[in-house]
Coordinates of C-alpha atoms in Angstrom, one line a residue:
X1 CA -1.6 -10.5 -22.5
X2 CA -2.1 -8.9 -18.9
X3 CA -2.1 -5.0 -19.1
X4 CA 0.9 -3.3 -18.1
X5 CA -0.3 -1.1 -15.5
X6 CA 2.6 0.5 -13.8
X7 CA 6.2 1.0 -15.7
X8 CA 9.4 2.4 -14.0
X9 CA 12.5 2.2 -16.1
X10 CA 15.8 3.0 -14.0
X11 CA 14.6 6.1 -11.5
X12 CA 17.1 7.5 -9.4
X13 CA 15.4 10.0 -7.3
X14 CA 18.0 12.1 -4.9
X15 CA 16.8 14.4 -2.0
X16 CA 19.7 17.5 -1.2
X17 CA 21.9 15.5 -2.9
X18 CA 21.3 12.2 -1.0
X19 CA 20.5 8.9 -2.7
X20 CA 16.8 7.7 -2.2
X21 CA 16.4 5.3 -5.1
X22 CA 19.1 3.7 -7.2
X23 CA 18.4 2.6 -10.3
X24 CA 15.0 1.4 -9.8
X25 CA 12.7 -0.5 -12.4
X26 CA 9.5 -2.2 -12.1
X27 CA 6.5 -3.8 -14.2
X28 CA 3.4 -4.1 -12.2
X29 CA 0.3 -5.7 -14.3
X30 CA -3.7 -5.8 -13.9
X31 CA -4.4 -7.9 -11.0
X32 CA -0.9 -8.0 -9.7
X33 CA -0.6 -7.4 -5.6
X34 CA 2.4 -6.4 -4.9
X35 CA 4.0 -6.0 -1.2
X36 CA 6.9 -3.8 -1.5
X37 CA 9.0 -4.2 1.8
X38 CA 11.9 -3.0 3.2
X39 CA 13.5 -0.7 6.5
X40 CA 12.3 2.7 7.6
X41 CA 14.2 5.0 5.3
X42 CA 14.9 2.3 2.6
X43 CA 12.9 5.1 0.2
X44 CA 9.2 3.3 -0.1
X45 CA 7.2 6.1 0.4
X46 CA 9.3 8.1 -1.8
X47 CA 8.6 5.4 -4.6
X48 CA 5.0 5.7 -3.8
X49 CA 5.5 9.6 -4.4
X50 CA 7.2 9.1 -7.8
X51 CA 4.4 6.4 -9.1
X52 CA 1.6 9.1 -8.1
X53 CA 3.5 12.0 -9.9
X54 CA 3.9 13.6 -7.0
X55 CA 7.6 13.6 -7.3
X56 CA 9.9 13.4 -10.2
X57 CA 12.5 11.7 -10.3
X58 CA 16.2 13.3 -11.1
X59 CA 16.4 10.3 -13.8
X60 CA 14.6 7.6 -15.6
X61 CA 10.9 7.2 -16.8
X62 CA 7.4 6.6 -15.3
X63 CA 4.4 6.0 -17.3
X64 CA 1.2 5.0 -15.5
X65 CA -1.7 3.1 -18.1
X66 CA 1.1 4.2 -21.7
X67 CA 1.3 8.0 -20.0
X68 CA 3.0 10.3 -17.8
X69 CA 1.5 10.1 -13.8
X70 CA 0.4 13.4 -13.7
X71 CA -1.7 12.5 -16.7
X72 CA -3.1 9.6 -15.1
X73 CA -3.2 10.5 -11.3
X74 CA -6.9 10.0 -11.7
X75 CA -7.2 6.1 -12.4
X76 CA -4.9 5.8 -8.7
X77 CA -6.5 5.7 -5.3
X78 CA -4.2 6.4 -2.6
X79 CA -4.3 5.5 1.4
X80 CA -1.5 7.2 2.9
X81 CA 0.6 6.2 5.8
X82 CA -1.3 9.0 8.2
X83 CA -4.2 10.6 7.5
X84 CA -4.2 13.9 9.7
X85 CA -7.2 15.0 10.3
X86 CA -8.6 17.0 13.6
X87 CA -10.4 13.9 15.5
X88 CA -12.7 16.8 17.3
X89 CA -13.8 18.1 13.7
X90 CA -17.4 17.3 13.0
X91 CA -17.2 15.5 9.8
X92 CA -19.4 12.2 9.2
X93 CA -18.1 8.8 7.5
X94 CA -20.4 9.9 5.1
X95 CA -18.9 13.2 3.6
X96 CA -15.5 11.8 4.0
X97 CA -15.4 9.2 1.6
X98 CA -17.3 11.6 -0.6
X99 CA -14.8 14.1 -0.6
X100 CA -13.0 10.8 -3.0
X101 CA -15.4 12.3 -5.9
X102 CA -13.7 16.1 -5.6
X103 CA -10.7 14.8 -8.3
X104 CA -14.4 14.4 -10.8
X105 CA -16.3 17.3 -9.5
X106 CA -13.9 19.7 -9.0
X107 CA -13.7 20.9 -4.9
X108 CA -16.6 23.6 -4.9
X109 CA -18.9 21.7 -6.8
X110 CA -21.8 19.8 -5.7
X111 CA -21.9 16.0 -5.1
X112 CA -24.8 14.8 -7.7
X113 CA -26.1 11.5 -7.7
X114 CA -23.7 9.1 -9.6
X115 CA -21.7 10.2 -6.1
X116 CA -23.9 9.2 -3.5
X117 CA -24.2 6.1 -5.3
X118 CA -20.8 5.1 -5.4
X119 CA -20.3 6.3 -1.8
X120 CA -23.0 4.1 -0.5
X121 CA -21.5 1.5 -2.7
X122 CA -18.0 1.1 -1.2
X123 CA -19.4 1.8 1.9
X124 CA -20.9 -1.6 1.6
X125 CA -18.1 -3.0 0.3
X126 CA -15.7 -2.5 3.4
X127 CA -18.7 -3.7 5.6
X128 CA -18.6 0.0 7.1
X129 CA -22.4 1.4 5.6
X130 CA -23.8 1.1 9.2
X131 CA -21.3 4.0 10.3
X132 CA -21.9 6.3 7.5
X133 CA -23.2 8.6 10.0
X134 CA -20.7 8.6 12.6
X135 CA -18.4 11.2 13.0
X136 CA -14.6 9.9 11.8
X137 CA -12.6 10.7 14.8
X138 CA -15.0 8.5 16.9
X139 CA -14.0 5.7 15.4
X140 CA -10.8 3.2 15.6
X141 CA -7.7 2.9 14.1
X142 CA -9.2 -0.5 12.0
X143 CA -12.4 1.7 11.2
X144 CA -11.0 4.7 10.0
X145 CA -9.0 2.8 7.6
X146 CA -11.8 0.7 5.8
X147 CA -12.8 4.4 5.6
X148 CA -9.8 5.9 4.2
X149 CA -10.2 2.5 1.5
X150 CA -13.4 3.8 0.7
X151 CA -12.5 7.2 0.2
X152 CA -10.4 5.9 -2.4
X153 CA -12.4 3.3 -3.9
X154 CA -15.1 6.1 -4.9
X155 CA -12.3 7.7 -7.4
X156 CA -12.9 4.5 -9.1
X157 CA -9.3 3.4 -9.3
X158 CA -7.3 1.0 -11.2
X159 CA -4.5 1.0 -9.4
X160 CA -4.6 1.2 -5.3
X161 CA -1.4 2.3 -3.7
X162 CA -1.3 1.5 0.0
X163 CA 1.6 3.3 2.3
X164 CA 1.6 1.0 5.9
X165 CA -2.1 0.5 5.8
X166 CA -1.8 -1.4 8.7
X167 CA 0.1 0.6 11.0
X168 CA -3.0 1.8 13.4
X169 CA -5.2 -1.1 12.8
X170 CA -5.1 -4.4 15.7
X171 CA -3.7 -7.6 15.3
X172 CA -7.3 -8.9 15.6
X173 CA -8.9 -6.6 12.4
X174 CA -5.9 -7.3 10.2
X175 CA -7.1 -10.3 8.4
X176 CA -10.7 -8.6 7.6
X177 CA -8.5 -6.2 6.4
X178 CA -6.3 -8.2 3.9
X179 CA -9.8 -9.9 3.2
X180 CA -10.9 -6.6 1.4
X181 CA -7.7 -6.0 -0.7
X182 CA -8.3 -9.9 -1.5
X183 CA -11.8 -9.2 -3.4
X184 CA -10.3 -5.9 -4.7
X185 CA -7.6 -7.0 -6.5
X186 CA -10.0 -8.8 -9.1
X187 CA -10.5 -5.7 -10.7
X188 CA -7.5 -3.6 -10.0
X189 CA -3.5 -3.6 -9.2
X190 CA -2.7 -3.2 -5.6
X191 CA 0.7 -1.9 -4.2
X192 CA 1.5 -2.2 -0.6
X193 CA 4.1 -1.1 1.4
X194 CA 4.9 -2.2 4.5
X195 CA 8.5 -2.8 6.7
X196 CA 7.1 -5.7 8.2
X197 CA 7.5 -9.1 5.9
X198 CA 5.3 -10.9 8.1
X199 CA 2.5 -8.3 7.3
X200 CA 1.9 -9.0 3.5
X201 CA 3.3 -12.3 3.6
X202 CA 0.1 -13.9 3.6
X203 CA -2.4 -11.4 0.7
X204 CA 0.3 -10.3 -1.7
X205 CA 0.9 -12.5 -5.1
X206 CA 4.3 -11.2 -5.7
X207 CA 6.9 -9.3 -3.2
X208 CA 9.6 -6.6 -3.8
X209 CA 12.0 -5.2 -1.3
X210 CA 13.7 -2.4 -1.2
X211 CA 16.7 0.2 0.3
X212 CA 17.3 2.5 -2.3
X213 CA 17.9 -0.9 -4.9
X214 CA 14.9 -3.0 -5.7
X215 CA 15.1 -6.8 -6.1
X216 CA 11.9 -7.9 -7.6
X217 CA 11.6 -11.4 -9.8
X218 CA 7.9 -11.0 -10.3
X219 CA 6.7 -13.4 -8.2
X220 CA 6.9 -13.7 -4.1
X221 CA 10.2 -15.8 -4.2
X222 CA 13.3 -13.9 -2.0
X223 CA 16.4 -15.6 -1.5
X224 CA 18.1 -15.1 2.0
X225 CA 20.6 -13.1 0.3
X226 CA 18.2 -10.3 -1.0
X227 CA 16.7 -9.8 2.3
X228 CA 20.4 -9.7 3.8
X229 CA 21.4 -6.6 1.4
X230 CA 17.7 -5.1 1.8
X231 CA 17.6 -5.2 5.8
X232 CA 21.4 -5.1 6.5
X233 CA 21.3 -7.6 8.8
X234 CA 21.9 -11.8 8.7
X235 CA 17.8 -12.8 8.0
X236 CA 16.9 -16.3 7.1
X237 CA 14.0 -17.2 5.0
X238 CA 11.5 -19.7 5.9
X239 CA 9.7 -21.4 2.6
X240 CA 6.4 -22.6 2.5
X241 CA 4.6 -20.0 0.7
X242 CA 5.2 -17.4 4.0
X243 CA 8.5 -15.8 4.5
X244 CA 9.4 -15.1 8.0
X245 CA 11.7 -13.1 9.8
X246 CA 14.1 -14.8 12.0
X247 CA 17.8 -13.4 13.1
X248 CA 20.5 -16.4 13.1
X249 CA 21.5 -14.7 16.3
X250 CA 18.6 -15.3 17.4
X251 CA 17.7 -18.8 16.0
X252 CA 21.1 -20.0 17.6
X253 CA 20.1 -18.7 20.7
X254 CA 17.0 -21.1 20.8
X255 CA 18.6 -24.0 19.3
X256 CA 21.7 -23.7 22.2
X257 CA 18.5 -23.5 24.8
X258 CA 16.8 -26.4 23.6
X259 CA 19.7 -28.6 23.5
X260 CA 20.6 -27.4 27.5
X261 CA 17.1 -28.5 27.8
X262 CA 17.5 -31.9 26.4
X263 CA 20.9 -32.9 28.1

């Protein structure tokens, strides 16, 4: 059988007293890419935050690889929704993604060779070895991203947890994008969040949406009805293998202009 990666077992996670996940529980396997979707506020990144350890919840269980996250935070690469950084501050491609390798070496410790190696390695892998050199800041929203990837592909990861990765990058560099997480998830489970259905529709293997309550059948089917309660709003869904977003308002709106058309 597949290796349960990732196990959540009915978290409820409160901030100041305020519900931010209900009940929620999730198996996520080796290989699996999941797209978790949902509204601004509907408590993604706060899942994100439990499955990293980072924040625990008021009740229910997490175990990452059979133990506790904080045990495991090591085996999980991580590319957060906004990487601050100062875009001035003179630091190369280079020594960004090799700051991944501080989790192994501790933060004051020299990089030694098995580093540079893997560096250079993922480097190549998101097609971005020719800008090793270049400071960070110079480069776009699309580029610094691949970065970021590679940042946390030198940890080594089996799981890859990905918060909007594709916020800041063009319309034009998405699909190279998704092209990467399509050759990494043959060695490792991916996790993407994202408010936008039409963003992960295409990549992703199985989908999840959430507002506080999950609805997740393992696979990328979502009834109409799922999407209603997630989003709060009438939403249709289109088959076909890609889901897409389209507001009856809306969809009656064109159908009324097409038939004034005809007549």
């Amino acid at each position: 059988m597949t290796e349960e990666i990732i196990k959540l077992e009915d978290v409820w996670v409160y901030y100041d007293g305020v519900l931010a996940l209900e009940a929620v529980s999730l198996s996520i396997k080796q290989q699996d890419f999941l797209g978790i979707i949902g509204p601004n506020g509907g408590g993604k990144t706060t899942l994100l935050k439990v499955i990293l350890g980072l924040l625990k919840p008021n009740r229910g269980k997490v175990t990452l690889l059979g133990n506790p996250p904080e045990k495991t935070r090591k085996f999980i690469g991580y590319v957060p929704q906004h990487s601050l950084f100062e875009r001035d501050f003179p630091i190369s491609v280079w020594e960004v993604v090799l700051t991944g390798r501080s989790g192994q070496r501790g933060m004051f410790r020299q990089y030694v060779r098995e580093d540079k190696e893997l560096a250079h390695e993922v480097l190549k892998e998101v097609g971005m070895i020719d800008f090793k050199d270049r400071q960070i800041g110079k480069l776009s929203g699309g580029e610094q991203q691949r970065i970021f990837i590679a940042r946390a592909l030198v940890t080594e990861p089996k799981i890859l947890l990905l918060d909007e990765p594709t916020a800041s990058v063009d319309t034009s560099m998405q699909a190279e994008f998704y092209d990467i997480l399509e050759r990494l998830k043959q060695r490792m489970a991916i996790v993407l969040v994202s408010h936008d259905i039409g963003a992960v529709s295409t990549c992703v293997n199985k989908i999840a949406c959430l507002n506080r309550r999950l609805f997740y059948h393992g696979s990328k089917e979502i009834s109409p009805e799922e999407l209603e309660a997630v989003y709060q709003c009438p939403v249709d869904l289109i088959a076909h293998g890609i889901p897409h977003r389209v507001l009856r308002e809306h969809h009656i709106e064109i159908k009324n202009k097409n038939a004034k058309g005809k007549s």
